[in-house]
Amino acid sequence: MKKILSVLLLFITFTYASVIKDQLNREVVLPDKVDKIVVLQHQSLNVLVQIGAKDKIVGVLQSWEKRLGSDYKRLFNGIDKLPTPGDLKTINFESILNLKPDVVIVTNYIDKSYIEKLEELKIPVVMMSFFKDSSAGKDSVNPEFEDEEYSYDNGLYEGIMLLGKIADKEDNAKELVTYIKNSQNELKEYTKSIKDKIKLYMANPKYQTYGSGKYTSIIFKRAGGENVAAKDIKGYKQVSAEKILSWNPDIIFVQARYSSVVDELKNDKSLKNLDAIKNNKIYLMPEYAKAWGYPTPEAMSIGEFWIAKKLYPDIFKDFDLDKKVKEYYKKFYQFEYDGK
């Protein structure tokens, strides 16, 4: 009788489960139907929203507002009411158990002890990196690549398709990937004649910035600029005022989630001799122009256009950015974007 039960359980497991590989090449067994997702990574959360899977999200990372901005509430109504059973590097197992998720989505760099505990609890866990890499750095927060553009582009496409498979939104995921690729080709046509690169700096709080190995350098390059920090630092680092002065960028960009940095820079006496500050070339980026360490669908689809148009208004004088932005938000966020 026990043998028969074992065979039946094995049959049920293979009938009502699917096996996928996450971005760390781990095999993960998922229920055949995933209805409840806990997502403890903001990049994955943002993708799930854009492929129409937000109704399946039952828990989010604690720092979602810090990572995505307070305005994200208008793109995901009710997100501020959802449980927060963990963050990028931590998991509250009691909260996870109470939510009874079909799958938990985490970062590639979370401590492996959390993964082992979830596996002990028989809760499927998917690790997402949003970069494509087979080296020992696949679980690093500051990876190094031979070809950054290839690794991040293909890692994003792969990540979107993987989340689409998990959430049973594969058609939506394909549509999003296709839109990104078409936008990339369109941008290349506009920027192919640009030769001299404008020197750019990404200003984060407390003199922190992104160097090489991050998407920031890629988004600047594609827009016709050059990340001045890339030649001296790798990953996400804090630098000195002296170092920023030595770089002397033509333009400084500030992310929407760190809007207070704009006034901090203008009032920073140690930086008053920067060309960008003297010429009032400090720009607060819109939420969709996410020059983060990792790429996002909206940054690659419309954010790179915003930066390029800021750098080369004459080249983009006939390009209707507002129309493209509104089209994107309507198509993937189901939201009427009003420019605010």
Short mmCIF file of C-alpha atoms in Angstrom, two decimals:
data_model
loop_
_atom_site.label_atom_id
_atom_site.label_comp_id
_atom_site.label_asym_id
_atom_site.label_seq_id
_atom_site.Cartn_x
_atom_site.Cartn_y
_atom_site.Cartn_z
CA MET A 1 0.00 0.00 0.00
CA LYS A 2 2.84 2.40 0.91
CA LYS A 3 4.47 1.70 -2.43
CA ILE A 4 1.23 2.53 -4.25
CA LEU A 5 0.90 5.82 -2.32
CA SER A 6 4.49 6.73 -3.13
CA VAL A 7 3.87 6.13 -6.82
CA LEU A 8 0.67 8.20 -6.68
CA LEU A 9 2.46 11.07 -4.94
CA LEU A 10 5.21 10.95 -7.54
CA PHE A 11 2.60 11.01 -10.31
CA ILE A 12 0.81 13.96 -8.71
CA THR A 13 4.10 15.86 -8.32
CA PHE A 14 4.96 15.53 -11.99
CA THR A 15 1.39 16.14 -13.15
CA TYR A 16 0.77 19.26 -11.12
CA ALA A 17 4.22 20.84 -11.13
CA SER A 18 6.61 22.43 -13.60
CA VAL A 19 10.37 22.68 -13.41
CA ILE A 20 12.14 25.91 -14.35
CA LYS A 21 15.68 27.23 -14.05
CA ASP A 22 16.19 30.57 -12.34
CA GLN A 23 18.88 33.11 -13.23
CA LEU A 24 21.44 31.35 -11.06
CA ASN A 25 20.76 28.18 -13.04
CA ARG A 26 19.00 26.49 -10.12
CA GLU A 27 16.23 24.04 -10.86
CA VAL A 28 13.01 25.10 -9.15
CA VAL A 29 9.84 23.02 -8.96
CA LEU A 30 6.73 25.20 -9.14
CA PRO A 31 3.04 24.38 -8.80
CA ASP A 32 1.39 23.99 -12.17
CA LYS A 33 -0.66 27.10 -11.38
CA VAL A 34 0.98 30.01 -9.56
CA ASP A 35 -1.58 32.34 -7.96
CA LYS A 36 0.30 33.76 -4.97
CA ILE A 37 3.70 35.41 -5.39
CA VAL A 38 5.89 37.03 -2.75
CA VAL A 39 8.46 39.27 -4.44
CA LEU A 40 11.41 40.58 -2.42
CA GLN A 41 13.22 42.33 -5.25
CA HIS A 42 12.10 45.65 -6.70
CA GLN A 43 13.23 44.92 -10.27
CA SER A 44 11.12 41.76 -10.37
CA LEU A 45 8.21 43.56 -8.73
CA ASN A 46 8.31 46.23 -11.43
CA VAL A 47 8.40 43.65 -14.22
CA LEU A 48 5.51 41.65 -12.74
CA VAL A 49 3.41 44.82 -12.66
CA GLN A 50 4.21 45.57 -16.30
CA ILE A 51 3.30 42.09 -17.55
CA GLY A 52 -0.08 42.24 -15.83
CA ALA A 53 0.61 40.01 -12.82
CA LYS A 54 0.12 42.42 -9.93
CA ASP A 55 -3.09 40.65 -8.87
CA LYS A 56 -0.94 37.61 -8.02
CA ILE A 57 1.41 39.53 -5.72
CA VAL A 58 0.58 38.87 -2.05
CA GLY A 59 3.75 40.25 -0.44
CA VAL A 60 6.49 42.73 -1.36
CA LEU A 61 9.89 43.85 -0.10
CA GLN A 62 9.95 46.27 2.83
CA SER A 63 11.95 48.89 0.93
CA TRP A 64 9.74 49.00 -2.17
CA GLU A 65 8.99 52.71 -1.66
CA LYS A 66 12.66 53.62 -1.22
CA ARG A 67 13.61 51.61 -4.30
CA LEU A 68 10.73 52.51 -6.62
CA GLY A 69 9.62 55.86 -5.21
CA SER A 70 6.45 56.87 -3.39
CA ASP A 71 4.69 57.60 -6.69
CA TYR A 72 4.77 53.90 -7.53
CA LYS A 73 1.52 53.62 -5.57
CA ARG A 74 -0.32 55.10 -8.53
CA LEU A 75 1.06 52.37 -10.81
CA PHE A 76 0.25 49.59 -8.35
CA ASN A 77 -2.85 50.57 -6.43
CA GLY A 78 -2.84 48.95 -3.01
CA ILE A 79 0.85 48.11 -2.86
CA ASP A 80 1.17 50.08 0.38
CA LYS A 81 -1.39 47.75 1.99
CA LEU A 82 0.47 44.53 1.14
CA PRO A 83 2.48 42.56 3.74
CA THR A 84 6.26 43.06 3.66
CA PRO A 85 7.75 39.71 4.73
CA GLY A 86 11.36 40.56 3.97
CA ASP A 87 13.70 42.71 1.94
CA LEU A 88 16.57 42.44 -0.51
CA LYS A 89 18.80 40.59 1.94
CA THR A 90 16.41 39.34 4.63
CA ILE A 91 13.36 37.10 4.96
CA ASN A 92 10.80 36.81 7.77
CA PHE A 93 9.91 33.13 7.62
CA GLU A 94 6.91 33.40 9.93
CA SER A 95 5.37 36.04 7.69
CA ILE A 96 6.13 33.98 4.60
CA LEU A 97 4.43 30.93 6.09
CA ASN A 98 1.34 32.97 6.95
CA LEU A 99 1.05 34.12 3.33
CA LYS A 100 1.36 30.57 1.94
CA PRO A 101 2.88 31.71 -1.38
CA ASP A 102 3.27 29.46 -4.40
CA VAL A 103 6.69 31.01 -5.01
CA VAL A 104 9.05 33.55 -3.42
CA ILE A 105 11.20 35.72 -5.70
CA VAL A 106 14.49 37.00 -4.26
CA THR A 107 17.73 38.69 -5.32
CA ASN A 108 20.71 36.79 -6.66
CA TYR A 109 22.86 38.01 -3.76
CA ILE A 110 20.72 37.10 -0.73
CA ASP A 111 22.51 34.88 1.80
CA LYS A 112 22.17 31.23 0.82
CA SER A 113 21.01 30.29 4.33
CA TYR A 114 17.67 31.96 3.54
CA ILE A 115 17.34 29.86 0.40
CA GLU A 116 18.11 26.68 2.30
CA LYS A 117 15.49 27.50 4.93
CA LEU A 118 12.80 28.15 2.32
CA GLU A 119 13.68 24.87 0.65
CA GLU A 120 13.36 23.10 4.01
CA LEU A 121 9.89 24.62 4.32
CA LYS A 122 9.04 23.29 0.83
CA ILE A 123 8.46 26.81 -0.49
CA PRO A 124 9.74 27.32 -4.07
CA VAL A 125 12.23 30.18 -4.31
CA VAL A 126 13.45 31.82 -7.52
CA MET A 127 16.64 33.90 -7.58
CA MET A 128 16.73 36.79 -10.06
CA SER A 129 19.82 38.71 -11.20
CA PHE A 130 18.71 40.49 -14.40
CA PHE A 131 22.13 39.92 -15.89
CA LYS A 132 23.42 37.02 -17.95
CA ASP A 133 26.64 35.60 -16.60
CA SER A 134 28.12 32.16 -16.07
CA SER A 135 31.07 33.22 -13.95
CA ALA A 136 31.56 33.03 -10.21
CA GLY A 137 30.09 36.52 -9.96
CA LYS A 138 26.55 35.46 -10.80
CA ASP A 139 25.54 35.91 -7.14
CA SER A 140 27.31 39.26 -6.73
CA VAL A 141 25.72 42.67 -6.26
CA ASN A 142 28.66 44.22 -8.16
CA PRO A 143 29.43 41.76 -10.98
CA GLU A 144 32.14 42.20 -13.60
CA PHE A 145 31.50 41.39 -17.25
CA GLU A 146 33.51 41.08 -20.43
CA ASP A 147 30.59 42.67 -22.27
CA GLU A 148 28.32 44.72 -20.00
CA GLU A 149 25.72 45.53 -22.65
CA TYR A 150 25.32 41.90 -23.69
CA SER A 151 25.06 40.71 -20.08
CA TYR A 152 22.51 43.29 -18.97
CA ASP A 153 20.40 43.32 -22.15
CA ASN A 154 20.07 39.57 -22.35
CA GLY A 155 19.75 39.22 -18.60
CA LEU A 156 16.78 41.59 -18.64
CA TYR A 157 15.11 39.82 -21.56
CA GLU A 158 15.69 36.45 -19.91
CA GLY A 159 14.39 37.76 -16.58
CA ILE A 160 11.20 39.15 -18.12
CA MET A 161 10.49 35.88 -19.92
CA LEU A 162 11.18 33.86 -16.77
CA LEU A 163 8.77 35.96 -14.72
CA GLY A 164 6.24 35.67 -17.53
CA LYS A 165 6.50 31.89 -17.36
CA ILE A 166 6.16 31.85 -13.56
CA ALA A 167 3.10 34.13 -13.57
CA ASP A 168 1.53 32.55 -16.67
CA LYS A 169 1.91 35.84 -18.54
CA GLU A 170 4.25 34.68 -21.28
CA ASP A 171 2.47 36.52 -24.10
CA ASN A 172 2.65 39.79 -22.16
CA ALA A 173 6.31 39.16 -21.40
CA LYS A 174 7.08 38.58 -25.08
CA GLU A 175 5.26 41.79 -26.00
CA LEU A 176 7.33 43.74 -23.47
CA VAL A 177 10.64 42.30 -24.69
CA THR A 178 9.70 43.05 -28.31
CA TYR A 179 8.84 46.65 -27.42
CA ILE A 180 12.19 47.13 -25.68
CA LYS A 181 14.14 45.73 -28.64
CA ASN A 182 12.25 47.89 -31.14
CA SER A 183 12.89 50.98 -29.00
CA GLN A 184 16.59 50.17 -28.86
CA ASN A 185 16.76 49.94 -32.63
CA GLU A 186 14.89 53.23 -32.98
CA LEU A 187 17.27 55.02 -30.62
CA LYS A 188 20.32 53.76 -32.50
CA GLU A 189 19.06 55.42 -35.67
CA TYR A 190 18.96 58.78 -33.91
CA THR A 191 22.33 58.52 -32.17
CA LYS A 192 24.45 56.77 -34.80
CA SER A 193 26.03 60.03 -36.00
CA ILE A 194 27.10 61.24 -32.52
CA LYS A 195 30.88 61.19 -32.11
CA ASP A 196 31.89 63.45 -29.23
CA LYS A 197 30.48 62.17 -25.95
CA ILE A 198 29.20 64.56 -23.28
CA LYS A 199 30.67 63.97 -19.79
CA LEU A 200 27.95 62.86 -17.37
CA TYR A 201 27.76 62.13 -13.66
CA MET A 202 25.02 60.31 -11.73
CA ALA A 203 24.64 61.94 -8.30
CA ASN A 204 23.18 59.83 -5.51
CA PRO A 205 23.00 60.73 -1.79
CA LYS A 206 26.26 61.20 0.15
CA TYR A 207 28.50 61.37 -2.92
CA GLN A 208 27.54 57.85 -3.94
CA THR A 209 27.55 56.97 -7.62
CA TYR A 210 27.75 54.13 -10.14
CA GLY A 211 30.98 53.17 -11.89
CA SER A 212 31.75 50.47 -14.41
CA GLY A 213 29.85 47.19 -14.27
CA LYS A 214 26.53 48.98 -13.86
CA TYR A 215 23.73 49.83 -16.28
CA THR A 216 24.28 53.54 -15.57
CA SER A 217 27.27 53.61 -17.92
CA ILE A 218 25.27 51.82 -20.60
CA ILE A 219 22.27 54.15 -20.50
CA PHE A 220 24.61 57.16 -20.72
CA LYS A 221 26.57 55.64 -23.60
CA ARG A 222 23.45 54.83 -25.60
CA ALA A 223 22.18 58.36 -25.13
CA GLY A 224 25.43 59.77 -26.46
CA GLY A 225 27.18 60.44 -23.17
CA GLU A 226 30.02 59.11 -21.06
CA ASN A 227 29.88 58.15 -17.39
CA VAL A 228 32.88 59.97 -15.90
CA ALA A 229 32.98 57.63 -12.90
CA ALA A 230 33.35 54.47 -14.98
CA LYS A 231 37.07 54.92 -15.58
CA ASP A 232 37.94 55.08 -11.88
CA ILE A 233 35.47 52.99 -9.89
CA LYS A 234 33.58 49.72 -10.18
CA GLY A 235 30.09 49.07 -8.93
CA TYR A 236 28.25 51.36 -6.52
CA LYS A 237 30.68 53.44 -4.45
CA GLN A 238 30.98 56.54 -2.34
CA VAL A 239 33.48 59.05 -3.70
CA SER A 240 34.93 62.35 -2.50
CA ALA A 241 34.19 65.91 -3.56
CA GLU A 242 37.77 66.09 -4.82
CA LYS A 243 37.19 63.12 -7.09
CA ILE A 244 34.01 64.66 -8.54
CA LEU A 245 35.91 67.92 -9.14
CA SER A 246 38.62 66.01 -10.99
CA TRP A 247 35.99 64.49 -13.26
CA ASN A 248 34.29 67.88 -13.80
CA PRO A 249 31.18 66.57 -15.60
CA ASP A 250 29.32 68.70 -18.14
CA ILE A 251 25.96 67.51 -16.83
CA ILE A 252 24.80 65.96 -13.57
CA PHE A 253 21.75 63.72 -13.40
CA VAL A 254 19.76 62.91 -10.26
CA GLN A 255 17.28 60.05 -9.97
CA ALA A 256 13.64 60.81 -9.21
CA ARG A 257 13.79 58.77 -6.00
CA TYR A 258 16.58 61.05 -4.67
CA SER A 259 15.11 64.43 -5.60
CA SER A 260 16.56 66.20 -2.53
CA VAL A 261 20.05 65.67 -3.97
CA VAL A 262 19.46 68.45 -6.51
CA ASP A 263 19.37 71.20 -3.86
CA GLU A 264 22.13 69.50 -1.88
CA LEU A 265 24.42 69.78 -4.89
CA LYS A 266 23.52 73.39 -5.57
CA ASN A 267 24.25 74.31 -1.95
CA ASP A 268 27.44 72.27 -1.66
CA LYS A 269 30.26 74.82 -1.50
CA SER A 270 32.90 72.18 -2.13
CA LEU A 271 31.39 71.53 -5.58
CA LYS A 272 30.68 75.12 -6.62
CA ASN A 273 33.43 75.11 -9.27
CA LEU A 274 31.99 72.21 -11.22
CA ASP A 275 31.05 73.21 -14.78
CA ALA A 276 27.69 71.45 -14.42
CA ILE A 277 26.81 73.50 -11.35
CA LYS A 278 28.11 76.81 -12.70
CA ASN A 279 26.14 76.29 -15.91
CA ASN A 280 23.02 75.08 -14.08
CA LYS A 281 23.20 71.67 -15.75
CA ILE A 282 21.71 69.53 -12.99
CA TYR A 283 18.69 67.57 -14.15
CA LEU A 284 16.17 65.62 -12.10
CA MET A 285 15.24 62.56 -14.09
CA PRO A 286 11.66 61.34 -14.50
CA GLU A 287 10.77 58.06 -12.83
CA TYR A 288 11.03 56.09 -16.06
CA ALA A 289 14.63 57.15 -16.74
CA LYS A 290 16.05 54.77 -14.17
CA ALA A 291 19.82 54.92 -14.57
CA TRP A 292 20.19 52.27 -11.90
CA GLY A 293 22.81 49.59 -11.50
CA TYR A 294 20.45 47.23 -13.31
CA PRO A 295 18.32 47.99 -16.39
CA THR A 296 14.54 48.19 -16.28
CA PRO A 297 12.10 47.79 -19.18
CA GLU A 298 10.99 51.42 -19.04
CA ALA A 299 14.55 52.76 -18.87
CA MET A 300 15.55 50.83 -21.99
CA SER A 301 12.32 51.69 -23.80
CA ILE A 302 11.81 55.38 -22.99
CA GLY A 303 14.35 56.48 -20.37
CA GLU A 304 17.29 56.34 -22.74
CA PHE A 305 15.34 58.56 -25.15
CA TRP A 306 14.76 61.13 -22.39
CA ILE A 307 18.49 61.39 -21.63
CA ALA A 308 19.43 61.51 -25.32
CA LYS A 309 16.90 64.28 -26.00
CA LYS A 310 18.29 66.22 -23.03
CA LEU A 311 21.83 65.92 -24.38
CA TYR A 312 21.06 66.49 -28.06
CA PRO A 313 17.81 68.47 -28.42
CA ASP A 314 18.54 69.34 -32.05
CA ILE A 315 18.86 65.71 -33.10
CA PHE A 316 15.60 64.85 -31.34
CA LYS A 317 13.68 68.02 -32.20
CA ASP A 318 11.12 66.09 -34.26
CA PHE A 319 10.88 63.14 -31.88
CA ASP A 320 7.67 63.14 -29.83
CA LEU A 321 8.91 61.80 -26.50
CA ASP A 322 5.69 62.64 -24.65
CA LYS A 323 3.71 60.50 -27.07
CA LYS A 324 6.06 57.54 -26.63
CA VAL A 325 6.02 57.83 -22.83
CA LYS A 326 2.22 57.96 -22.70
CA GLU A 327 2.02 55.01 -25.08
CA TYR A 328 4.35 52.99 -22.87
CA TYR A 329 2.54 53.72 -19.61
CA LYS A 330 -0.83 52.95 -21.16
CA LYS A 331 0.39 49.72 -22.72
CA PHE A 332 2.35 48.23 -19.84
CA TYR A 333 1.23 49.99 -16.65
CA GLN A 334 -2.40 50.51 -17.73
CA PHE A 335 -1.95 54.07 -16.52
CA GLU A 336 -2.64 57.45 -18.13
CA TYR A 337 0.68 59.25 -17.72
CA ASP A 338 0.34 63.01 -17.25
CA GLY A 339 4.01 63.90 -16.98
CA LYS A 340 4.02 64.11 -13.20
#
